[in-house]
Short mmCIF file of C-alpha atoms and ligand atoms in Angstrom, two decimals:
data_model
loop_
_atom_site.label_atom_id
_atom_site.label_comp_id
_atom_site.label_asym_id
_atom_site.label_seq_id
_atom_site.Cartn_x
_atom_site.Cartn_y
_atom_site.Cartn_z
CA MET A 122 -78.16 -18.51 -55.44
CA VAL A 123 -75.85 -16.58 -52.87
CA ASP A 124 -74.82 -13.49 -53.99
CA VAL A 125 -71.22 -12.78 -52.73
CA ARG A 126 -71.40 -8.91 -53.71
CA ARG A 127 -74.19 -8.38 -51.53
CA LEU A 128 -72.05 -8.76 -48.44
CA VAL A 129 -70.37 -10.24 -45.50
CA GLN A 130 -71.40 -13.91 -45.39
CA MET A 131 -71.15 -15.77 -42.37
CA ALA A 132 -70.12 -19.56 -42.88
CA LEU A 133 -70.18 -22.21 -40.20
CA ASP A 134 -68.89 -25.59 -40.92
CA LEU A 135 -69.87 -28.39 -38.97
CA TRP A 136 -67.68 -31.48 -38.08
CA GLU A 137 -64.77 -30.41 -39.98
CA ARG A 138 -62.60 -27.11 -39.00
CA SER A 139 -60.01 -27.34 -41.34
CA GLU A 140 -62.16 -27.06 -44.46
CA PRO A 141 -61.78 -23.27 -45.99
CA ALA A 142 -64.74 -21.23 -45.32
CA ALA A 143 -67.70 -22.13 -47.40
CA ALA A 144 -67.27 -20.10 -50.53
CA ALA A 145 -70.85 -18.50 -51.72
CA GLN A 146 -72.09 -20.72 -54.63
CA PRO A 147 -73.37 -21.62 -55.34
CA SER A 148 -121.21 -3.90 -62.51
CA ALA A 149 -121.86 -6.13 -59.92
CA PRO A 150 -120.90 -4.53 -56.75
CA VAL A 151 -117.14 -3.63 -57.03
CA VAL A 152 -115.42 -5.31 -54.31
CA LYS A 153 -111.83 -3.95 -53.42
CA GLU A 154 -109.08 -5.10 -51.32
CA VAL A 155 -105.86 -4.01 -50.19
CA VAL A 156 -102.46 -5.61 -49.45
CA ASP A 157 -100.68 -4.78 -46.51
CA ALA A 158 -101.93 -1.38 -45.66
CA LYS A 159 -98.61 -0.04 -44.39
CA PRO A 160 -96.72 2.97 -44.92
CA LEU A 161 -93.84 2.61 -47.17
CA ALA A 162 -92.06 5.72 -45.65
CA PRO A 163 -94.10 6.93 -42.88
CA GLN A 164 -92.37 10.54 -43.01
CA ALA A 165 -92.14 10.96 -46.66
CA PRO A 166 -94.79 13.32 -48.45
CA ALA A 167 -96.37 11.85 -51.47
CA ALA A 168 -94.16 11.35 -54.21
CA PRO A 169 -95.28 13.31 -57.36
CA ALA A 170 -96.13 10.72 -59.97
CA PRO A 171 -96.35 12.88 -63.47
CA PRO A 172 -96.78 9.38 -65.64
CA LEU A 173 -100.00 8.76 -63.60
CA ARG A 174 -102.72 10.85 -64.56
CA ARG A 175 -105.93 9.14 -62.78
CA PRO A 176 -106.43 10.24 -58.94
CA VAL A 177 -106.09 7.47 -56.81
CA THR A 178 -109.69 6.34 -55.50
CA PRO A 179 -109.75 5.69 -51.91
CA VAL A 180 -109.87 2.05 -51.59
CA VAL A 181 -111.90 0.57 -48.68
CA PRO A 182 -109.81 -1.94 -46.72
CA VAL A 183 -111.72 -5.37 -46.07
CA THR A 184 -111.49 -6.67 -42.86
CA LYS A 185 -109.19 -9.61 -42.51
CA PRO A 186 -110.43 -12.54 -40.97
CA ALA A 187 -108.41 -14.08 -37.92
CA ALA A 188 -105.18 -15.78 -39.69
CA PRO A 189 -104.82 -19.34 -39.07
CA ALA A 190 -102.37 -20.21 -36.36
CA ALA A 191 -98.86 -20.35 -38.28
CA PRO A 192 -95.26 -20.11 -36.99
CA ALA A 193 -93.68 -16.93 -37.73
CA SER A 194 -91.38 -17.26 -40.66
CA LEU A 195 -87.75 -15.81 -41.21
CA GLN A 196 -86.93 -14.54 -44.51
CA ALA A 197 -86.94 -17.37 -46.85
CA HIS A 198 -84.19 -17.67 -49.61
CA PRO A 199 -85.21 -16.53 -52.91
CA ALA A 200 -84.34 -20.08 -54.02
CA ALA A 201 -85.49 -21.87 -51.26
CA ASN A 202 -86.06 -25.71 -51.72
CA ARG A 203 -86.45 -26.80 -48.23
CA SER A 204 -87.81 -25.62 -44.76
CA ILE A 205 -87.74 -26.41 -41.32
CA LEU A 206 -89.06 -25.28 -38.26
CA LEU A 207 -86.38 -23.78 -35.96
CA GLN A 208 -86.92 -22.42 -32.49
CA GLY A 209 -90.55 -22.12 -33.43
CA GLN A 210 -89.94 -20.21 -36.84
CA ARG A 211 -90.01 -21.43 -40.34
CA VAL A 212 -87.00 -21.41 -41.99
CA ALA A 213 -87.18 -21.65 -45.96
CA TYR A 214 -83.75 -22.59 -47.18
CA LEU A 215 -81.84 -23.34 -50.17
CA LEU A 216 -80.52 -27.17 -49.97
CA GLN A 217 -77.37 -27.82 -52.38
CA ARG A 218 -75.76 -31.01 -52.84
CA ALA A 219 -72.05 -30.92 -53.00
CA LYS A 220 -68.73 -32.65 -53.21
CA ARG A 221 -67.71 -31.92 -49.86
CA ARG A 222 -67.25 -33.73 -46.43
CA SER A 223 -69.22 -31.80 -43.93
CA ILE A 224 -72.56 -29.98 -43.94
CA GLY A 225 -71.76 -26.25 -44.53
CA PHE A 226 -74.30 -23.42 -43.47
CA VAL A 227 -73.91 -19.87 -44.83
CA VAL A 228 -76.12 -17.06 -44.12
CA SER A 229 -76.28 -14.13 -46.56
CA GLU A 230 -79.06 -11.22 -46.82
CA ASP A 231 -80.53 -13.54 -49.13
CA GLY A 232 -81.19 -16.24 -46.58
CA LEU A 233 -80.04 -19.30 -45.76
CA VAL A 234 -77.97 -21.97 -47.97
CA VAL A 235 -77.14 -25.45 -46.67
CA ARG A 236 -74.25 -27.10 -48.39
CA ALA A 237 -74.26 -30.99 -47.67
CA PRO A 238 -72.43 -33.73 -49.02
CA ARG A 239 -74.33 -36.29 -51.32
CA TRP A 240 -74.58 -39.12 -48.70
CA VAL A 241 -76.22 -37.16 -45.92
CA THR A 242 -79.63 -38.10 -45.63
CA GLN A 243 -82.75 -35.22 -45.11
CA PRO A 244 -83.10 -36.52 -41.38
CA GLY A 245 -79.23 -35.85 -41.00
CA ILE A 246 -79.33 -32.65 -42.35
CA ASP A 247 -82.53 -31.73 -40.29
CA GLU A 248 -80.59 -33.01 -37.13
CA ALA A 249 -77.64 -30.79 -37.92
CA LEU A 250 -79.72 -27.65 -38.47
CA GLN A 251 -81.51 -28.31 -35.30
CA GLU A 252 -77.92 -28.36 -33.48
CA LYS A 253 -77.08 -25.10 -34.82
CA ALA A 254 -80.77 -23.63 -34.76
CA GLY A 255 -79.77 -20.88 -32.43
CA TRP A 256 -76.88 -19.45 -34.40
CA ILE A 257 -78.82 -19.98 -37.46
CA VAL A 258 -82.06 -18.13 -36.10
CA ARG A 259 -79.92 -15.17 -34.92
CA LYS A 260 -77.95 -14.96 -38.05
CA ILE A 261 -80.90 -14.92 -40.15
CA ALA A 262 -82.49 -12.03 -38.08
CA GLU A 263 -79.52 -9.96 -38.13
CA MET A 264 -79.04 -10.31 -41.94
CA GLN A 265 -82.90 -9.18 -42.27
CA GLN A 266 -82.44 -6.17 -39.86
CA ARG A 267 -79.06 -5.10 -42.07
CA ARG A 268 -81.14 -5.53 -45.34
CA ALA A 269 -83.87 -3.43 -44.07
CA ARG A 270 -81.79 -0.95 -42.96
CA SER A 271 -80.15 -0.61 -46.14
CA MET A 272 -83.28 -1.04 -47.92
CA SER A 273 -84.93 1.93 -46.58
CA ALA A 274 -82.09 4.34 -46.48
CA SER A 275 -82.97 7.57 -48.26
CA ILE A 276 -81.66 7.64 -51.69
CA ARG A 277 -79.11 10.38 -52.81
CA TRP A 278 -79.85 11.59 -56.00
CA GLU A 279 -76.51 12.29 -57.34
CA ASP A 280 -73.57 10.44 -59.61
CA GLY A 281 -72.56 7.11 -57.75
CA ALA A 282 -75.35 6.82 -55.60
CA SER A 283 -77.27 3.57 -55.38
CA LEU A 284 -80.76 2.17 -54.75
CA PRO A 285 -82.37 -1.03 -54.48
CA PHE A 286 -83.73 -2.29 -57.81
CA LEU A 287 -85.14 -5.71 -57.94
CA GLY A 288 -83.57 -6.64 -54.55
CA GLN A 289 -79.90 -5.55 -55.81
CA PRO A 290 -78.22 -2.44 -55.59
CA LEU A 291 -78.45 -0.16 -58.78
CA GLN A 292 -75.99 2.34 -59.03
CA LEU A 293 -76.82 5.88 -61.02
CA VAL A 294 -74.26 6.99 -63.27
CA VAL A 295 -74.96 10.66 -64.60
CA ASP A 296 -73.48 10.31 -68.24
CA SER A 297 -72.94 13.67 -68.90
CA GLU A 298 -70.87 12.56 -72.32
CA GLN A 299 -73.59 10.20 -73.41
CA ARG A 300 -71.24 7.37 -73.92
CA VAL A 301 -73.99 4.69 -72.78
CA ALA A 302 -77.32 6.71 -72.73
CA ARG A 303 -78.19 8.99 -75.69
CA SER A 304 -81.14 9.98 -74.31
CA GLY A 305 -83.38 9.03 -71.25
CA ALA A 306 -81.89 6.26 -69.12
CA VAL A 307 -79.92 2.93 -69.89
CA TRP A 308 -79.72 -0.16 -67.57
CA ARG A 309 -76.51 -1.93 -67.86
CA VAL A 310 -75.48 -5.28 -66.11
CA GLU A 311 -72.04 -5.34 -66.35
CA GLU A 312 -71.22 -9.02 -67.50
CA GLU A 313 -67.72 -9.00 -67.21
CA ALA A 314 -67.47 -7.55 -63.99
CA PRO A 315 -69.25 -10.19 -61.61
CA GLY A 316 -70.18 -8.88 -58.21
CA SER A 317 -70.35 -5.05 -59.29
CA PRO A 318 -73.74 -3.49 -59.22
CA SER A 319 -75.80 -2.96 -62.44
CA ARG A 320 -75.37 0.72 -63.34
CA LEU A 321 -78.30 3.16 -64.65
CA TYR A 322 -76.76 5.48 -67.26
CA LEU A 323 -78.70 8.84 -67.12
CA ALA A 324 -78.33 11.34 -69.95
CA LEU A 325 -77.97 14.37 -68.08
CA PRO A 326 -75.76 17.51 -68.07
CA PRO A 327 -73.22 17.41 -65.13
CA SER A 328 -75.13 20.27 -63.66
CA ALA A 329 -78.25 18.07 -63.46
CA GLY A 330 -79.68 18.51 -59.77
CA ARG A 331 -81.28 16.11 -57.67
CA THR A 332 -84.72 16.86 -58.70
CA GLN A 333 -83.83 16.18 -62.34
CA ILE A 334 -81.95 12.90 -61.61
CA ARG A 335 -84.92 11.76 -59.56
CA ASP A 336 -87.42 12.50 -62.16
CA LEU A 337 -85.48 10.67 -64.58
CA VAL A 338 -84.80 7.74 -62.64
CA GLN A 339 -88.65 7.66 -61.75
CA ALA A 340 -89.79 7.83 -65.16
CA TRP A 341 -87.46 4.69 -65.77
CA PHE A 342 -88.55 3.04 -62.73
CA VAL A 343 -92.35 3.42 -63.60
CA GLN A 344 -91.66 2.05 -67.30
CA SER A 345 -89.75 -0.85 -66.05
CA ALA A 346 -92.36 -1.55 -63.63
CA ARG A 347 -95.05 -1.59 -66.33
CA GLN A 348 -92.85 -4.28 -68.42
CA HIS A 349 -92.04 -6.45 -65.54
CA PHE A 350 -95.64 -6.53 -64.04
CA LEU A 351 -97.03 -7.19 -67.39
CA ALA A 352 -94.66 -10.29 -67.92
CA ARG A 353 -95.43 -11.46 -64.53
CA LEU A 354 -99.21 -11.09 -64.90
CA ALA A 355 -99.01 -13.03 -68.09
CA HIS A 356 -96.96 -15.86 -66.39
CA PHE A 357 -99.59 -15.87 -63.23
CA ALA A 358 -103.04 -15.31 -64.83
CA PRO A 359 -103.24 -18.84 -66.74
CA LEU A 360 -101.62 -20.63 -63.92
CA LEU A 361 -104.34 -19.14 -61.78
CA GLY A 362 -107.15 -19.56 -64.73
CA VAL A 363 -108.00 -15.85 -64.29
CA HIS A 364 -108.19 -12.93 -66.75
CA TYR A 365 -107.42 -9.59 -65.61
CA THR A 366 -108.75 -6.63 -67.76
CA SER A 367 -106.53 -3.97 -67.04
CA LEU A 368 -103.06 -2.93 -65.32
CA ARG A 369 -102.54 0.58 -63.64
CA LEU A 370 -99.69 1.64 -61.85
CA SER A 371 -99.90 3.57 -58.55
CA SER A 372 -97.58 5.19 -56.30
CA ALA A 373 -99.66 5.09 -53.22
CA GLU A 374 -97.76 5.49 -49.95
CA THR A 375 -100.03 2.81 -48.24
CA ARG A 376 -100.58 0.04 -50.66
CA TRP A 377 -98.80 -2.42 -52.84
CA GLY A 378 -101.65 -3.40 -55.00
CA SER A 379 -105.34 -4.03 -55.23
CA ALA A 380 -107.74 -5.78 -57.55
CA LYS A 381 -111.37 -5.27 -58.35
CA SER A 382 -114.06 -7.86 -59.59
CA ASP A 383 -114.12 -5.97 -63.06
CA GLY A 384 -110.79 -7.75 -63.26
CA SER A 385 -108.74 -4.53 -63.10
CA ILE A 386 -105.36 -4.64 -61.14
CA ARG A 387 -103.37 -1.88 -59.56
CA LEU A 388 -99.78 -2.25 -58.59
CA ASN A 389 -97.34 0.04 -57.07
CA TRP A 390 -94.39 0.76 -59.33
CA ARG A 391 -92.23 0.99 -56.00
CA LEU A 392 -92.47 -2.75 -55.87
CA MET A 393 -89.62 -2.83 -58.45
CA HIS A 394 -87.24 -1.96 -55.19
CA TYR A 395 -87.75 -5.60 -54.08
CA ALA A 396 -86.83 -8.98 -55.14
CA PRO A 397 -88.38 -10.37 -57.81
CA ALA A 398 -89.88 -13.25 -55.69
CA VAL A 399 -91.37 -10.59 -53.51
CA ILE A 400 -93.17 -8.78 -56.76
CA ASP A 401 -94.12 -12.29 -57.53
CA TYR A 402 -96.15 -12.71 -54.46
CA VAL A 403 -97.98 -9.40 -54.90
CA VAL A 404 -98.85 -9.80 -58.45
CA ALA A 405 -100.27 -13.51 -57.43
CA HIS A 406 -102.01 -12.06 -54.51
CA GLU A 407 -103.92 -9.65 -56.81
CA LEU A 408 -104.68 -12.06 -59.50
CA ALA A 409 -105.87 -14.79 -56.80
CA HIS A 410 -108.39 -11.99 -55.70
CA LEU A 411 -110.03 -12.46 -59.21
CA ARG A 412 -110.82 -16.02 -57.98
CA VAL A 413 -111.51 -15.34 -54.16
CA MET A 414 -112.13 -11.69 -53.15
CA ASP A 415 -111.55 -11.82 -49.40
CA HIS A 416 -108.58 -13.15 -47.31
CA SER A 417 -110.43 -16.31 -46.19
CA PRO A 418 -108.19 -19.42 -46.12
CA ARG A 419 -109.55 -20.56 -49.32
CA PHE A 420 -107.86 -17.35 -50.78
CA TRP A 421 -104.57 -18.21 -49.20
CA ASP A 422 -104.66 -21.68 -50.57
CA THR A 423 -105.11 -20.03 -54.21
CA VAL A 424 -102.24 -17.87 -53.57
CA ALA A 425 -100.11 -20.83 -52.51
CA GLU A 426 -101.03 -22.97 -55.59
CA VAL A 427 -98.43 -20.73 -57.38
CA VAL A 428 -96.34 -18.90 -54.63
CA PRO A 429 -96.16 -21.51 -51.87
CA ASP A 430 -93.63 -19.43 -49.89
CA HIS A 431 -96.20 -16.50 -49.68
CA ARG A 432 -96.17 -16.27 -46.11
CA ALA A 433 -92.54 -15.51 -45.96
CA LEU A 434 -92.40 -13.18 -49.07
CA ARG A 435 -95.27 -11.11 -47.22
CA GLN A 436 -93.38 -10.75 -44.02
CA GLN A 437 -90.28 -9.65 -46.31
CA LEU A 438 -92.40 -6.85 -47.58
CA LYS A 439 -93.38 -5.88 -44.07
CA ASP A 440 -89.98 -5.73 -42.61
CA MET A 441 -88.38 -3.89 -45.31
CA PRO A 442 -90.03 -0.31 -46.13
CA ALA A 443 -89.24 0.75 -49.48
CA PRO A 444 -86.68 3.81 -49.51
CA PRO A 445 -88.48 7.32 -49.40
CA TRP A 446 -88.21 9.19 -52.73
CA ASP A 447 -88.54 12.68 -51.68
CA ARG A 448 -86.78 13.08 -48.25
CA ALA A 449 -83.87 15.66 -49.11
CA ALA A 450 -80.85 13.79 -49.32
ZN1 ZN B 47 -105.62 -9.20 -50.78
#
């Protein structure tokens, strides 16, 4: 689904210039591992994480075997149902069949959407994509950069500021009169105003400072992360035929998750900044380690059973650093 509110969209219609610009539619030795040991925010000092009482034990990275040769991937559309190699890069896109007379391309921060009349065959669509490959690859790369910039911007801990939550903007509202939030934080998606960001109402006095705001948002993030991760673990564990024994949340600056052969899983609550598909990739990655502990081709085949576009999602995680929580703003 293309999300209009996210941004500027660029539309290009082939064959038919007169058509209005496309609207958005639609006890054994414990083996440990590390996902993508990459700093979230290189300059940011470690966040205080009051809900986490256990110290983070150092994790020894497993040396990654050489990755099998594969084309580079551009950002996959979260609802992608097709993929194609354009200028040597894998592009996973959403194909929508529509009542229209031409093939339309829309590139948003979500990725590429192709809208085509029902009578155009897949080879016909492929041909149109190849013809516009230069434009498509360039626009997706631009959108990816834009998204990375907005994602990694420092969060302003004040009324009206926004931060990414599940890949979408979330607006902070200091609810001093407690009209929505009697206590703590209440998340509201404004159903009647499609396009507006969801809001997090914070029951705080008007005098609340940035530390107070940040601490309340963090408590809410951690709580949301636990609920979300438990639901996704419950979804993927049976699909992979594995059992995990415990979930612990971390806020480590350098890793998104880890799994141990005793079945314990650790996931970083800051993942909640990312789109659900990206979180699913990390959840599936860790659960897949309960079957295969290394990063061998067999491991990636296991991940692909449940997250076929794992390469593109992993790339998204690498390309978009999560915002730093502690930098003064
Ligand atoms: Zn791993």
